[in-house]
Short mmCIF file of C-alpha atoms and ligand atoms in Angstrom, two decimals:
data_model
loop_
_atom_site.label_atom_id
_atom_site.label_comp_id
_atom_site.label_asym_id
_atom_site.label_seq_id
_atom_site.Cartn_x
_atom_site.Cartn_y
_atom_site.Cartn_z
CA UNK A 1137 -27.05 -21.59 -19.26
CA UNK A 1138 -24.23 -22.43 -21.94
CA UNK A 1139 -20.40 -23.21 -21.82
CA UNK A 1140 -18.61 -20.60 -23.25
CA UNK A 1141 -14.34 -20.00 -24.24
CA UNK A 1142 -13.01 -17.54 -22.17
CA UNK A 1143 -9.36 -16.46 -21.06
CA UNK A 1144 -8.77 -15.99 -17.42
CA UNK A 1145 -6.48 -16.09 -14.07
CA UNK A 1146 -6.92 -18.64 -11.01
CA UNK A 1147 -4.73 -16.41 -8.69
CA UNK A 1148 -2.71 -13.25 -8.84
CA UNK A 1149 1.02 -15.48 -9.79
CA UNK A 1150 -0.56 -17.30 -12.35
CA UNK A 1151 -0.53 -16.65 -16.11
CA UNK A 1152 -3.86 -15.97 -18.16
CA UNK A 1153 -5.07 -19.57 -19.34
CA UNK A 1154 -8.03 -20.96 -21.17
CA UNK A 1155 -10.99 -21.64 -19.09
CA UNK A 1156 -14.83 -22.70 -19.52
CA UNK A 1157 -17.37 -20.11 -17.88
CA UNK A 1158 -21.10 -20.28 -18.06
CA UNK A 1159 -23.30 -17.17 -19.39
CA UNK A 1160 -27.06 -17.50 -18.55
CA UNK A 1161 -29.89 -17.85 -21.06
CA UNK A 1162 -31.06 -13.78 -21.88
CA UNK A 1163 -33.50 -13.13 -19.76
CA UNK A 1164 -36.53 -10.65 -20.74
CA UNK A 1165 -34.26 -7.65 -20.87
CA UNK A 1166 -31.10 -9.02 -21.85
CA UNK A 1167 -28.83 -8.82 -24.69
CA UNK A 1168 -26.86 -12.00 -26.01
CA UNK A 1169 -23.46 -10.89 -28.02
CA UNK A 1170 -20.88 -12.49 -29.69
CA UNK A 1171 -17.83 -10.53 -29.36
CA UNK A 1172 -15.44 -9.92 -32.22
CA UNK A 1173 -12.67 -8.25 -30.25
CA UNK A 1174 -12.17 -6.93 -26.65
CA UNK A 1175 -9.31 -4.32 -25.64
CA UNK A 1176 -6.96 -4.54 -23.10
CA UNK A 1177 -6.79 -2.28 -20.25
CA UNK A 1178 -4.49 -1.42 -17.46
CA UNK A 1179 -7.23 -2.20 -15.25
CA UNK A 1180 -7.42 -5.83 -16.05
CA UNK A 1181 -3.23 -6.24 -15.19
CA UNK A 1182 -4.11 -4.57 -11.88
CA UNK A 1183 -7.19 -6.52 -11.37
CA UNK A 1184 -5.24 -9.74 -12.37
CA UNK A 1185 -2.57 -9.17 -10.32
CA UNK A 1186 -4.65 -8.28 -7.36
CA UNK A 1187 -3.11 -4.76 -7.00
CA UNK A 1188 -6.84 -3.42 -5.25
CA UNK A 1189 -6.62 -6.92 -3.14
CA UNK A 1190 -10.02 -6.93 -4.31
CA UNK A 1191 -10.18 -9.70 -7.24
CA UNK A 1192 -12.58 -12.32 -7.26
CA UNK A 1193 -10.59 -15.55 -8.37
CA UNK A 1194 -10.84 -17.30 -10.89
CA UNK A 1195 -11.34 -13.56 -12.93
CA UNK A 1196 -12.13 -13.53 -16.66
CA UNK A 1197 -11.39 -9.75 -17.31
CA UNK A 1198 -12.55 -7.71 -20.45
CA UNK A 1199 -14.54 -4.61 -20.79
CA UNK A 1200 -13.59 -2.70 -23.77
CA UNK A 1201 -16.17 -4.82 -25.99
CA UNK A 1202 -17.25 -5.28 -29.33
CA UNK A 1203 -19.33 -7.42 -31.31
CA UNK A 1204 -22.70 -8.57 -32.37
CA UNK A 1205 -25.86 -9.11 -31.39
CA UNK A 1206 -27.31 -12.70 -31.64
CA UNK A 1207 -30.54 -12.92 -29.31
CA UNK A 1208 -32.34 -10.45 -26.92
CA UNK A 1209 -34.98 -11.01 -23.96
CA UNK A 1210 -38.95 -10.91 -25.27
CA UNK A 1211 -38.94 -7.06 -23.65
CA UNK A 1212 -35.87 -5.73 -25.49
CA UNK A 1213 -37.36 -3.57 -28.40
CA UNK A 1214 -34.33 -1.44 -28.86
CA UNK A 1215 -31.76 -4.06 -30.05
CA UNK A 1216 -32.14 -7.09 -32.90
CA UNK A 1217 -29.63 -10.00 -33.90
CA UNK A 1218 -27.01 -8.63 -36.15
CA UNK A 1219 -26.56 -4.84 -34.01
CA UNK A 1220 -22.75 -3.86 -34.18
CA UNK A 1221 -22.99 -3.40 -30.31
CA UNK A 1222 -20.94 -2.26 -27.24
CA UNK A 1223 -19.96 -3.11 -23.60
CA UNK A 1224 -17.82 -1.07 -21.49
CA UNK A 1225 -17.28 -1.12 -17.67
CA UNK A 1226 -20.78 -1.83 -16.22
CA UNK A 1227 -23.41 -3.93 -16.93
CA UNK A 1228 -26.27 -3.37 -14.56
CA UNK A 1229 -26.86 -0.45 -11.92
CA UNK A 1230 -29.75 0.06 -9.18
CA UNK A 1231 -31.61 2.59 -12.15
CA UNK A 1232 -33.48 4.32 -9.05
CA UNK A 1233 -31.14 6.24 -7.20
CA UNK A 1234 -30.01 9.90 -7.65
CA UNK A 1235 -26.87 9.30 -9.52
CA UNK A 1236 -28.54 6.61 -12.03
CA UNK A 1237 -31.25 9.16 -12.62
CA UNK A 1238 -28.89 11.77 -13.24
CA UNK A 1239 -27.30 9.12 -16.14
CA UNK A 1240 -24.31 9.04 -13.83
CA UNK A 1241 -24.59 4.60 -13.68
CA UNK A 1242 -20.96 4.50 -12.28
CA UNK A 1243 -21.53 6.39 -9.57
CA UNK A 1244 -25.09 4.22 -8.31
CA UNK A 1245 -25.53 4.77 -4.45
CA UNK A 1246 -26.15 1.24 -4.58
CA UNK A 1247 -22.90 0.45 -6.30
CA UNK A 1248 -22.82 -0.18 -10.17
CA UNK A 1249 -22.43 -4.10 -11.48
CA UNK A 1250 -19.02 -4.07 -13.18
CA UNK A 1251 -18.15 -5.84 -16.36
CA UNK A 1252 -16.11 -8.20 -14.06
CA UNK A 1253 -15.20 -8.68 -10.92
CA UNK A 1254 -18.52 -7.62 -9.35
CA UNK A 1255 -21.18 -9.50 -7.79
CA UNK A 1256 -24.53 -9.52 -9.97
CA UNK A 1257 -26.64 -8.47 -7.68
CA UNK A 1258 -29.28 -7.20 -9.61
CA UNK A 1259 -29.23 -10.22 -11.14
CA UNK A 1260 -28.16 -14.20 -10.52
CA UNK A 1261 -25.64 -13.15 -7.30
CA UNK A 1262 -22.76 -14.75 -9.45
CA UNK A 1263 -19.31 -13.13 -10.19
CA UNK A 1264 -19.34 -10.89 -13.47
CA UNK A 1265 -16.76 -12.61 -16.17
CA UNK A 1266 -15.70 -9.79 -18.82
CA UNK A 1267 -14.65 -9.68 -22.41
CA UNK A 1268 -11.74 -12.00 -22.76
CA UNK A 1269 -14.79 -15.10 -23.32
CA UNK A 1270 -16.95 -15.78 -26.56
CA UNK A 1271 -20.52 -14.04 -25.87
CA UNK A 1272 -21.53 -11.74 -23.06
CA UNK A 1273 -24.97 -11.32 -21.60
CA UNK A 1274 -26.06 -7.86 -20.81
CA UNK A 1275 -28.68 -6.00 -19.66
CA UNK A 1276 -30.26 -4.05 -22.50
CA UNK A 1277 -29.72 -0.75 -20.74
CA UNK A 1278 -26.07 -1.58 -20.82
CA UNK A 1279 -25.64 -1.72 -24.34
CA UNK A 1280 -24.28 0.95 -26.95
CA UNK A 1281 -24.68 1.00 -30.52
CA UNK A 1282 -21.39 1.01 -32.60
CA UNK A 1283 -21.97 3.82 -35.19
CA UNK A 1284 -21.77 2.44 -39.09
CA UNK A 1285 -18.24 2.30 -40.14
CA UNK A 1286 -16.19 2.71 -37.21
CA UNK A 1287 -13.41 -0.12 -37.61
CA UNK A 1288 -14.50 -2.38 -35.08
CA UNK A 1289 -10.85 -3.41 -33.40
CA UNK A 1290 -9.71 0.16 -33.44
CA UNK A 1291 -13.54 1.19 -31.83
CA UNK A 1292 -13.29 -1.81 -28.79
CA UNK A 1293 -10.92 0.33 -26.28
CA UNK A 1294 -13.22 3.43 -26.52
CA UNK A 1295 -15.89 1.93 -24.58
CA UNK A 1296 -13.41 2.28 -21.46
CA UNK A 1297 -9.97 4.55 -22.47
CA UNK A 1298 -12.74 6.57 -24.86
CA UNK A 1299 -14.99 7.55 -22.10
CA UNK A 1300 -12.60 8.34 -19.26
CA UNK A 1301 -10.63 10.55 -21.36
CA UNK A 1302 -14.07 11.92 -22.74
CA UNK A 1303 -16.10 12.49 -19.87
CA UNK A 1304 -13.56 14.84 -18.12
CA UNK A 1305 -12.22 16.54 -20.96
CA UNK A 1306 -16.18 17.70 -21.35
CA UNK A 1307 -16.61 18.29 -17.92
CA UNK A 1308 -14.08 20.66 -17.35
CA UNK A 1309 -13.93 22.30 -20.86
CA UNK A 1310 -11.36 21.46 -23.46
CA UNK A 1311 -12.00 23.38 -26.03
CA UNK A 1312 -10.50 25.99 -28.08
CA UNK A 1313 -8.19 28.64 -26.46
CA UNK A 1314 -7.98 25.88 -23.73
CA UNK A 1315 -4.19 24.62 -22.95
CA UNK A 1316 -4.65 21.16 -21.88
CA UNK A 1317 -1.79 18.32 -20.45
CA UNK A 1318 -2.04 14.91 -20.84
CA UNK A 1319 0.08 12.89 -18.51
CA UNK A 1320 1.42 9.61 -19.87
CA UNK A 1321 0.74 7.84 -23.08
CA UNK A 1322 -0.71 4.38 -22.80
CA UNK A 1323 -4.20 3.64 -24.01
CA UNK A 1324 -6.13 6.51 -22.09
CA UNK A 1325 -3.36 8.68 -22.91
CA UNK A 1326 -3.41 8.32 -26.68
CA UNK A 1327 -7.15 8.73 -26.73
CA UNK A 1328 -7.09 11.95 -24.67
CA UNK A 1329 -4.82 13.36 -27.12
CA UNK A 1330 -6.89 12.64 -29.90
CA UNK A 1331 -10.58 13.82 -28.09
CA UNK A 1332 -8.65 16.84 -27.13
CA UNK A 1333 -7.42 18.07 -30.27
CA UNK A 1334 -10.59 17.14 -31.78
CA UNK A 1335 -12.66 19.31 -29.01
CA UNK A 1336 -10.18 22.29 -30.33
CA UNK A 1337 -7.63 22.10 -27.61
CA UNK A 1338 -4.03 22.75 -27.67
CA UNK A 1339 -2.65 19.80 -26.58
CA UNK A 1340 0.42 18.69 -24.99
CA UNK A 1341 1.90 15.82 -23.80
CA UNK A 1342 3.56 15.09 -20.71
CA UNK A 1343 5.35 11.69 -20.77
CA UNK A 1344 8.51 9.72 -18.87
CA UNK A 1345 9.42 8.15 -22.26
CA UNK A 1346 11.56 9.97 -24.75
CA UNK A 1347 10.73 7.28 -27.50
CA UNK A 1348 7.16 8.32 -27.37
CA UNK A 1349 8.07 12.22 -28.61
CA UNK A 1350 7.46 11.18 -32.35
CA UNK A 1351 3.88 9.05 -31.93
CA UNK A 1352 2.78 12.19 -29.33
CA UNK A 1353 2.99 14.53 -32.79
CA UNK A 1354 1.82 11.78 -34.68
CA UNK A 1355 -1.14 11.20 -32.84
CA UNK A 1356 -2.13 15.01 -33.06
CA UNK A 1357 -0.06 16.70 -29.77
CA UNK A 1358 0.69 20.38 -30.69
CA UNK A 1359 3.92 20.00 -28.12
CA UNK A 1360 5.81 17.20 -26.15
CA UNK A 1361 7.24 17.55 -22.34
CA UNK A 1362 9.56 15.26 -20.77
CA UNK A 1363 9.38 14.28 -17.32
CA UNK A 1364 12.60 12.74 -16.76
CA UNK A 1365 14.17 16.13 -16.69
CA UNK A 1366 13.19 17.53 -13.27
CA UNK A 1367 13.49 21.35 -14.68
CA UNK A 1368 10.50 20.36 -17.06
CA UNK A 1369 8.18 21.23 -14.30
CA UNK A 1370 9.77 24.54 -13.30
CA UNK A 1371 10.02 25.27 -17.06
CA UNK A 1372 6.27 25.13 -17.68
CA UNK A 1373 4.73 26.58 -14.10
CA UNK A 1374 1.39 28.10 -14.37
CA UNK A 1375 1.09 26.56 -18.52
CA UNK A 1376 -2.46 24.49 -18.45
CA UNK A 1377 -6.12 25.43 -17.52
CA UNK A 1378 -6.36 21.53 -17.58
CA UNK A 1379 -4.03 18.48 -16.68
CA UNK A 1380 -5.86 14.64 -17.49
CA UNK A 1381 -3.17 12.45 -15.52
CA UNK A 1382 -3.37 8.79 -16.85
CA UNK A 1383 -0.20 7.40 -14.75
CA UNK A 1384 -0.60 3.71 -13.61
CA UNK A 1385 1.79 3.81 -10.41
CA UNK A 1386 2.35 6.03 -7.69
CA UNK A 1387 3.88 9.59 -8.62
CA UNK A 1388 4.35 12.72 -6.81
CA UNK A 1389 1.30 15.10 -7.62
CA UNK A 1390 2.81 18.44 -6.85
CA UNK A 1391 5.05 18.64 -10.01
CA UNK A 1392 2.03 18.14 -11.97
CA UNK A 1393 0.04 20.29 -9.83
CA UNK A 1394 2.53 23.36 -10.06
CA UNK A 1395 1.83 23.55 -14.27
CA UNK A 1396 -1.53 24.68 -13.70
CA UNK A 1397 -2.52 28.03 -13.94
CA UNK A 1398 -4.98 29.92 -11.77
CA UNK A 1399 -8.16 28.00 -10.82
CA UNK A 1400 -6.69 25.19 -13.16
CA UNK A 1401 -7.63 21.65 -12.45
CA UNK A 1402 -5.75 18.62 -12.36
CA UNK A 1403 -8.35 15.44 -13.26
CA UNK A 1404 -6.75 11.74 -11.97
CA UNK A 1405 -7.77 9.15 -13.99
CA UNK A 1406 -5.07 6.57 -13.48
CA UNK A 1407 -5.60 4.42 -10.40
CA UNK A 1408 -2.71 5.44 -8.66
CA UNK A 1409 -1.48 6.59 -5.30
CA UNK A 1410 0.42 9.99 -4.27
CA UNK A 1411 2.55 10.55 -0.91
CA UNK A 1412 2.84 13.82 0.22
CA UNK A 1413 0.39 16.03 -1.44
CA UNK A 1414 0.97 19.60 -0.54
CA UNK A 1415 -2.06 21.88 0.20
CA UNK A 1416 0.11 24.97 -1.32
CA UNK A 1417 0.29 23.16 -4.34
CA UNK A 1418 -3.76 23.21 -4.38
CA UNK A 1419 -4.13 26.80 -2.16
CA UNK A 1420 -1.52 28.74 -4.13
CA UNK A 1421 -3.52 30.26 -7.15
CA UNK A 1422 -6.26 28.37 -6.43
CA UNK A 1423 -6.01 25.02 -8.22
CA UNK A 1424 -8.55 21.99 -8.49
CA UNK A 1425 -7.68 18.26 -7.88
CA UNK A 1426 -10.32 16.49 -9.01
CA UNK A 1427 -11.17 12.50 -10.34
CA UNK A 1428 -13.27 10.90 -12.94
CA UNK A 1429 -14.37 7.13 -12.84
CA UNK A 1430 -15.06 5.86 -16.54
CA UNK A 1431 -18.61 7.53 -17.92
CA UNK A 1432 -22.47 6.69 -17.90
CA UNK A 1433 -24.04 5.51 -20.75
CA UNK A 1434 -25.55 8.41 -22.30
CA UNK A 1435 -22.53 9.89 -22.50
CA UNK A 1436 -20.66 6.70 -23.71
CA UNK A 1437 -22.93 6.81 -26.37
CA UNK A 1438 -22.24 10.70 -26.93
CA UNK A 1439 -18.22 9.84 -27.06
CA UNK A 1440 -18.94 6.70 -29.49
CA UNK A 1441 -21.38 9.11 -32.15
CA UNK A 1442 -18.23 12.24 -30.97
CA UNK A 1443 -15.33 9.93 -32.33
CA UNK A 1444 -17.68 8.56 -35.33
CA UNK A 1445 -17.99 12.16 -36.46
CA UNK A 1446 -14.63 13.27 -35.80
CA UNK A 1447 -13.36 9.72 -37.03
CA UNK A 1448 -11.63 9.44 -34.00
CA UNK A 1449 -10.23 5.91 -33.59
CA UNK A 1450 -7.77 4.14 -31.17
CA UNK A 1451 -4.68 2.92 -32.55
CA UNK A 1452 -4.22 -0.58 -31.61
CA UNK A 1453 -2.14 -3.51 -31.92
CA UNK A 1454 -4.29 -6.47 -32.62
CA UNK A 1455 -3.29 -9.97 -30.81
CA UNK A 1456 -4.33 -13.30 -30.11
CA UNK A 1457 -5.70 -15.04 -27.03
CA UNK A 1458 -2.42 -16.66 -26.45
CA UNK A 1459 -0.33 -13.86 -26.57
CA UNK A 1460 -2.35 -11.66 -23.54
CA UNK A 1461 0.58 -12.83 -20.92
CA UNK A 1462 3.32 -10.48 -22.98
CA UNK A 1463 0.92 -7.93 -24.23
CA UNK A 1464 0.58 -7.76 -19.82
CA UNK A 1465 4.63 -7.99 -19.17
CA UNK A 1466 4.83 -5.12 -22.34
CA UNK A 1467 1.99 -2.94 -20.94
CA UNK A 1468 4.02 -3.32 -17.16
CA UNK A 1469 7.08 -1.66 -18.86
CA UNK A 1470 4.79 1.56 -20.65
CA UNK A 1471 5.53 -0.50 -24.19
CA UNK A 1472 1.83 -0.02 -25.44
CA UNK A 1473 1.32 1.34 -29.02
CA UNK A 1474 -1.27 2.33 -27.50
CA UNK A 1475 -3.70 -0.81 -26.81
CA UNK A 1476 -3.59 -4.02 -27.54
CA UNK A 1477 -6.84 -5.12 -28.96
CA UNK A 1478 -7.63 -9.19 -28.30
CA UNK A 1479 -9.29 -10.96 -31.79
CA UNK A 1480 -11.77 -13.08 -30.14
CA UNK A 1481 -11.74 -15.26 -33.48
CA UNK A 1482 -8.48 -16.65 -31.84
CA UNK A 1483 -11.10 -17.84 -28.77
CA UNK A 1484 -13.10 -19.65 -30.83
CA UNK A 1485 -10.84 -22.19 -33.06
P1 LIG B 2352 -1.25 2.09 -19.89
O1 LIG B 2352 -1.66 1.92 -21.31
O2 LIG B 2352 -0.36 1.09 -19.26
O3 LIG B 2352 -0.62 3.57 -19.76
C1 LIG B 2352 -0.13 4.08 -18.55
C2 LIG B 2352 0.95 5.12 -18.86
O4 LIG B 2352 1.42 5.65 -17.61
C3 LIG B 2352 2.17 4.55 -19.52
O5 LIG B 2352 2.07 4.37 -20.90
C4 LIG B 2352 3.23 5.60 -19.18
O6 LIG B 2352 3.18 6.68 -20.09
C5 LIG B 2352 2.75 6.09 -17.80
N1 LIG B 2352 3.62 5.48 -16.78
C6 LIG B 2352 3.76 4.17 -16.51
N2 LIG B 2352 4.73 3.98 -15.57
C7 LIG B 2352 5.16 5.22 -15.24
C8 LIG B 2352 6.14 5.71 -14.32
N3 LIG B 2352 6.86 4.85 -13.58
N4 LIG B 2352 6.32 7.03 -14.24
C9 LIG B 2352 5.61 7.89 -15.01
N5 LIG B 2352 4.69 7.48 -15.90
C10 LIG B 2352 4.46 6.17 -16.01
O7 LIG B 2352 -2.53 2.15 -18.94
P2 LIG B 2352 -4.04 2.64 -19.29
O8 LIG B 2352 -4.83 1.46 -19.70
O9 LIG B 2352 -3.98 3.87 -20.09
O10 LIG B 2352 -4.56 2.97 -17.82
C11 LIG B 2352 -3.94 3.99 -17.05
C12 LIG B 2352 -4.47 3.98 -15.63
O11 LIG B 2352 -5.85 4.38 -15.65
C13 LIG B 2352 -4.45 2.59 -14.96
O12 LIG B 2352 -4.12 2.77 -13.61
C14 LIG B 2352 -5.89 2.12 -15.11
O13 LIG B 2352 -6.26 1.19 -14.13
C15 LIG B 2352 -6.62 3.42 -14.92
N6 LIG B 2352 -7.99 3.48 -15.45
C16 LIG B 2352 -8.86 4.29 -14.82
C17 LIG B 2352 -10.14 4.45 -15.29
C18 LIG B 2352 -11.11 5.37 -14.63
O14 LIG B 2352 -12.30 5.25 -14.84
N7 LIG B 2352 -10.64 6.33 -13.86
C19 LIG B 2352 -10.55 3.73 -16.43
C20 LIG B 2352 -9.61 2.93 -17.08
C21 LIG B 2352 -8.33 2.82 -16.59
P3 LIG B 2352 4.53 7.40 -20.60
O15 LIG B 2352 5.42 6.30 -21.09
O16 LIG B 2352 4.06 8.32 -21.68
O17 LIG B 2352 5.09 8.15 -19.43
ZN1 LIG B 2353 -10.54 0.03 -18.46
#
């Protein structure tokens, strides 16, 4: 066991502070990395803030992960010291049951270990402590290799905005000859334009902010819709085989719903809420509603070695340790161009 720097919250009305956690010793199968930078999702503001009433106090969050290797367990043969290495959501899973089989780890039966938050129980029974720290110890299975190259700050937020843009996107076919929406532009946002247009989609985005129309064709968007004019959604009825809706807060689902075409599907990735969803917007022309939690690790890897090839990379605003409390109040008010990416060096000195 070792003392480590890490960045966390005691309670859900206090800022993010500096704080001493403990990472074990790797164990046989384990992988010891020193992180270089971690990303910063909406998920850690709503996990901070106790929006799921969920959180585990004191909570280090983190799990958009970079860095290096600098020890592994006597068993691991697939990693060495000096790896360019990976850690997204989840660190540990059951491995046995149907879903973990099927390479499917965030959906275990027995409930997958996240990067924070969670209870290890395939492990020491102590609370997971994510990426805002010094060095992470992970189950070798857990681990993804950071193709050569790839600009390390602008790879971190893939490992969680990459694959839950990515895994849906493949599911349900973006492609060419494929109209596809993406609902607000934050951090999975931008990266679901960007997987989207490199799949061969055309690609448009749906947004509430006006300033964002420029970056949206910057980032590769063939077109730009804005929700604050109601008439948007009557405008473009029946326009998408495929809607990826990123919104953070609660919003009305049948607008959304209503620009899909026949057997279209609307994919929620943003953890959100809806009030009164209408089963004519689902029954009339037969439309999906569907969801999509993060990725497993095969296919992590897949979007990783995808965005290497494609040189797909996040576009990030890199910040230190102590300024996480306004890169929270920023991401609160949609100001995100488009993550903010935390330089562990700043942990360290
Ligand atoms: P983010 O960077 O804060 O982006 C969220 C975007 O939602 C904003 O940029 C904004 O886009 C839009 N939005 C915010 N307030 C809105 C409002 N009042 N009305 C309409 N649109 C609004 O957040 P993120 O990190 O991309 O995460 C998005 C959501 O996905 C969060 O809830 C997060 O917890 C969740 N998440 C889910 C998974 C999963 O596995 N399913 C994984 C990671 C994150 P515009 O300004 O363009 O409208
Ligand atoms: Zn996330």
């Amino acid at each position: 066991m070792r003392k480590i720097n890490a960045y966390g919250a005691e309670n859900a009305s206090t800022p993010l502070a500096p704080m001493s956690i403990d990472r074990r010793e790797p164990g046989p199968h384990d992988v010891a990395i020193e992180i270089a930078f971690c990303g910063v999702c909406h998920s850690d503001l709503h996990a901070v803030r106790d929006d799921w009433g969920n959180t585990r106090f004191p909570i280090v969050p983190g799990h958009e992960i970079v860095g290096q290797v600098v020890a592994v367990g006597g068993a691991v043969t697939r990693w060495k010291p000096g790896n360019t290495v990976g850690v997204g959501c989840m660190v540990n899973s059951c491995q046995a049951c149907e879903a973990c089989h099927a390479h499917e780890e965030q959906y275990c039966e027995r409930g997958m270990t996240a990067t924070y938050n969670s209870i290890d129980k395939y492990g020491d029974r102590t609370v997971t402590r994510g990426g805002y720290s010094t060095h992470i110890v992970v189950n070798e299975k857990f681990v993804l290799a950071i193709p050569d190259g790839m600009p390390l700050d602008r790879t971190a937020p893939m490992l969680c905005a990459g694959i839950t843009t990515y895994s849906p996107l493949r599911r349900y076919g973006a492609g060419p000859g494929k109209q596809v929406g993406v609902v607000g532009l934050g951090g999975l946002g931008h990266m679901a334009v960007k997987i989207a247009k490199a799949m061969g989609a055309h690609v448009t985005m749906v947004s509430h902010s006006e300033s964002k129309r420029d970056d949206a064709q910057r980032l590769g968007a063939d077109d730009f819709l804005l929700t604050r004019d109601p008439a948007v959604f009557h405008d473009n009825r029946r326009r998408f085989d495929l809607i990826l809706d990123t919104i953070s807060v609660e919003h009305d689902f049948n607008g959304y719903l209503g620009m899909l075409k026949r057997h279209g599907t609307m994919v929620v990735v943003g953890l959100s809420e809806t009030k009164g969803l209408k089963a004519d917007s689902l029954i009339n022309r037969g439309r999906q509603l569907a969801g999509s939690l993060i990725g497993g690790i095969q296919e992590t890897q897949e979007m990783l070695d995808f965005c290497a090839r494609h040189k797909v990379y996040c576009d990030v605003e890199r910040i230190s340790i102590d300024q996480i409390n306004v890169a929270y109040e920023r991401m609160l008010k949609s100001d995100v161009r488009y993550r903010f990416v935390i330089d562990i060096d700043s942990l360290r000195r």
